Short mmCIF file of C-alpha atoms in Angstrom, two decimals:
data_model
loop_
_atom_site.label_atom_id
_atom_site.label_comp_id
_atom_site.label_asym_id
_atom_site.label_seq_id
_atom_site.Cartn_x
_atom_site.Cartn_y
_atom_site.Cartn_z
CA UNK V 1 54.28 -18.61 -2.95
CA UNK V 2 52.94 -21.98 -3.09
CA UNK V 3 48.87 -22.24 -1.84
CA UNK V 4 47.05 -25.37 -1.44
CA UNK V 5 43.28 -25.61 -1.68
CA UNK V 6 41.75 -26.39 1.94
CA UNK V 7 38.25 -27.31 2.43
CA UNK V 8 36.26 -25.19 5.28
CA UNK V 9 33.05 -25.44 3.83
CA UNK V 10 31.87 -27.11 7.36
CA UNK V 11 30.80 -24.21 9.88
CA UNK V 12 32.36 -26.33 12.89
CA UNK V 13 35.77 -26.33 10.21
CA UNK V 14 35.54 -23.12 9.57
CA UNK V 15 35.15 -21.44 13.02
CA UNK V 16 38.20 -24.03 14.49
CA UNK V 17 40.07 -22.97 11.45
CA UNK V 18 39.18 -18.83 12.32
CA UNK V 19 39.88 -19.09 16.22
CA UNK V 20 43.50 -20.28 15.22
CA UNK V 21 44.22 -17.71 12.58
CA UNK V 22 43.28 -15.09 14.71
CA UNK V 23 45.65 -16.27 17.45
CA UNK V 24 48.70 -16.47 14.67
CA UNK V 25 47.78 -13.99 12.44
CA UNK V 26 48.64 -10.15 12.61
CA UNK V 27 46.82 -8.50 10.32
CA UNK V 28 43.77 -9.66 7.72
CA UNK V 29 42.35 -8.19 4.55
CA UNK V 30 39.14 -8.17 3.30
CA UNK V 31 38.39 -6.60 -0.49
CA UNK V 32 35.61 -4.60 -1.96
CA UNK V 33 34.22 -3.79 -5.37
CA UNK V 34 33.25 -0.91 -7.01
CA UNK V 35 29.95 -2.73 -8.59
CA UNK V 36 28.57 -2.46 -4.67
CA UNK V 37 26.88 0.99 -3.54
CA UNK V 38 25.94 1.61 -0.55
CA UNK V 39 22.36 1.32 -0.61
CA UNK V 40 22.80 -2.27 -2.15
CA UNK V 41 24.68 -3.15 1.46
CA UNK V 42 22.80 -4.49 4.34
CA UNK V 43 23.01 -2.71 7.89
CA UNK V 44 25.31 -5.58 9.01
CA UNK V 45 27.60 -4.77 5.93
CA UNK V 46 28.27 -0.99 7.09
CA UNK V 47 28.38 -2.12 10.66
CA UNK V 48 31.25 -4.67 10.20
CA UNK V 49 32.97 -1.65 7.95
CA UNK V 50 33.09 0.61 10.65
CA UNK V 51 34.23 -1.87 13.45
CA UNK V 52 37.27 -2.21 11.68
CA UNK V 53 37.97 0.86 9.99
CA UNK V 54 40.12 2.47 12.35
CA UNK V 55 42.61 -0.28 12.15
CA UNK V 56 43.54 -0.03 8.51
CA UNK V 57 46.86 0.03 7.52
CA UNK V 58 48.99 0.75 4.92
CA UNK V 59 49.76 -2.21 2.33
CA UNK V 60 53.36 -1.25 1.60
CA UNK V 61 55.39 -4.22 2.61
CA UNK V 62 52.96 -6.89 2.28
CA UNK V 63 51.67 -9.19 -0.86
CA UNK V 64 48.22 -9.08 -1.30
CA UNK V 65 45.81 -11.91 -2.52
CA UNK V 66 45.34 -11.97 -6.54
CA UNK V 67 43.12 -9.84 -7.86
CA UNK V 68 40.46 -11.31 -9.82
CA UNK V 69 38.40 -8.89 -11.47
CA UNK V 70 38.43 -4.97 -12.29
CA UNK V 71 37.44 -2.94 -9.65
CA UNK V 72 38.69 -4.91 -6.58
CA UNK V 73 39.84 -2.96 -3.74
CA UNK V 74 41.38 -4.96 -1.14
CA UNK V 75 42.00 -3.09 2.49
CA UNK V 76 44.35 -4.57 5.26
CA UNK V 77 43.57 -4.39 8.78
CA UNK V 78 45.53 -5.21 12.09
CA UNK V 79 44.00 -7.85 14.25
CA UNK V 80 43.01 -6.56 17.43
CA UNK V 81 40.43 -7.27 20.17
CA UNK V 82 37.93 -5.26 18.04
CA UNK V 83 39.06 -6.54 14.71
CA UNK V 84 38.77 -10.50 16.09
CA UNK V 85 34.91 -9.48 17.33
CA UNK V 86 34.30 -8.57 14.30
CA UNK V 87 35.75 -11.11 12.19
CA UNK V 88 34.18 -13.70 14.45
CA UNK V 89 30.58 -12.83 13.51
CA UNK V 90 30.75 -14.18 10.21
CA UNK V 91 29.26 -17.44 10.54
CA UNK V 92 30.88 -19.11 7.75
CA UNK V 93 33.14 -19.08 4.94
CA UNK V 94 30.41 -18.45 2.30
CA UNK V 95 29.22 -15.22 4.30
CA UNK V 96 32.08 -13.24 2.95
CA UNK V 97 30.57 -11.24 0.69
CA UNK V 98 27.84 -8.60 -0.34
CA UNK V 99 25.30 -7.95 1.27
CA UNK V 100 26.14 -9.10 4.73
CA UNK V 101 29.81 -8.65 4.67
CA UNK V 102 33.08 -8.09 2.30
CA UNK V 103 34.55 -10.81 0.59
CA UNK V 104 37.79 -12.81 0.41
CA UNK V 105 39.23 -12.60 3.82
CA UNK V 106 43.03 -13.17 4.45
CA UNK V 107 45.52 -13.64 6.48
CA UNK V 108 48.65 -12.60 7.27
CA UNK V 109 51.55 -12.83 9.92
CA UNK V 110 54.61 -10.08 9.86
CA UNK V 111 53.32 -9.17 6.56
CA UNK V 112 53.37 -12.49 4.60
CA UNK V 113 50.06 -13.76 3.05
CA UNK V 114 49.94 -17.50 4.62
CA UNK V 115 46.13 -17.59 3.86
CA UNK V 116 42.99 -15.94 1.42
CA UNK V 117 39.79 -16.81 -0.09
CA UNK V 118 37.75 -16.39 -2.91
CA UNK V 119 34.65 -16.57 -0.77
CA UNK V 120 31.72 -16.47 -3.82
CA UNK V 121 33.01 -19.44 -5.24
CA UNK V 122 33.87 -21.18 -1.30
CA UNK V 123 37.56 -21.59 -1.77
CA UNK V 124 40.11 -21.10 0.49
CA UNK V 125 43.82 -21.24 0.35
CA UNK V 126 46.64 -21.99 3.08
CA UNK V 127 50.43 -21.50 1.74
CA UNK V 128 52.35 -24.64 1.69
CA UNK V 129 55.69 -24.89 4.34
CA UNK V 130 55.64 -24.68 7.97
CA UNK V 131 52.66 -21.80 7.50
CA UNK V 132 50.12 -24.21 6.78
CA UNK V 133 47.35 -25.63 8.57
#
């Protein structure tokens, strides 16, 4: 797959960017590390968890974003009404991530990847082709 660096490190970017994945996309994955316990996450943190727990799925068919370091546990999820609410309080890119939230939110539609981040370091990636933003 071929990704291109996009910039969404303006909120106004970001959110425009977030209401038109949600309308295309299927499914989304966040990740979480081992290094976190729970008592170093923020109420807001387990709150978002359990919003969207009951709409894991399984990751059989589907291509996940690189992993980047040991103990990185990524978890898909299918977009629904509940999973969008949730998704849609994080107010920007750079939120993704401990405490608040989990990082390095993706996208995908019938199973292909077409978009991820590496939210600590602001990046975000849309895949080339008629996918792309």
């Amino acid at each position: 797959m071929d990704f291109h660096l996009i910039d969404l490190s303006d909120v106004k970017k970001y959110r425009m960017f977030v209401e038109m994945a949600l309308q295309k996309s299927t499914s989304f994955s966040v990740c979480t590390f081992k290094r976190y316990h729970q008592k170093d996450l923020s109420l807001q943190y387990r709150t978002f968890m359990k919003a969207i727990e009951p709409y894991e799925r399984e990751q059989k068919k589907v291509v996940l974003p690189p992993h980047y370091v040991k103990g990185q546990s990524f978890h898909l999820y299918m977009l629904q009404k509940e999973t969008r609410e949730a998704i849609r309080t994080v107010p920007s890119l750079q939120a993704w991530g401990p405490p608040d939230y989990p990082e390095d939110l993706a996208f995908y539609t019938q199973n292909q990847l077409w978009f991820y981040s590496v939210s600590h370091e602001g990046l975000a990636f849309v895949r080339q082709g008629n996918s792309s933003v």
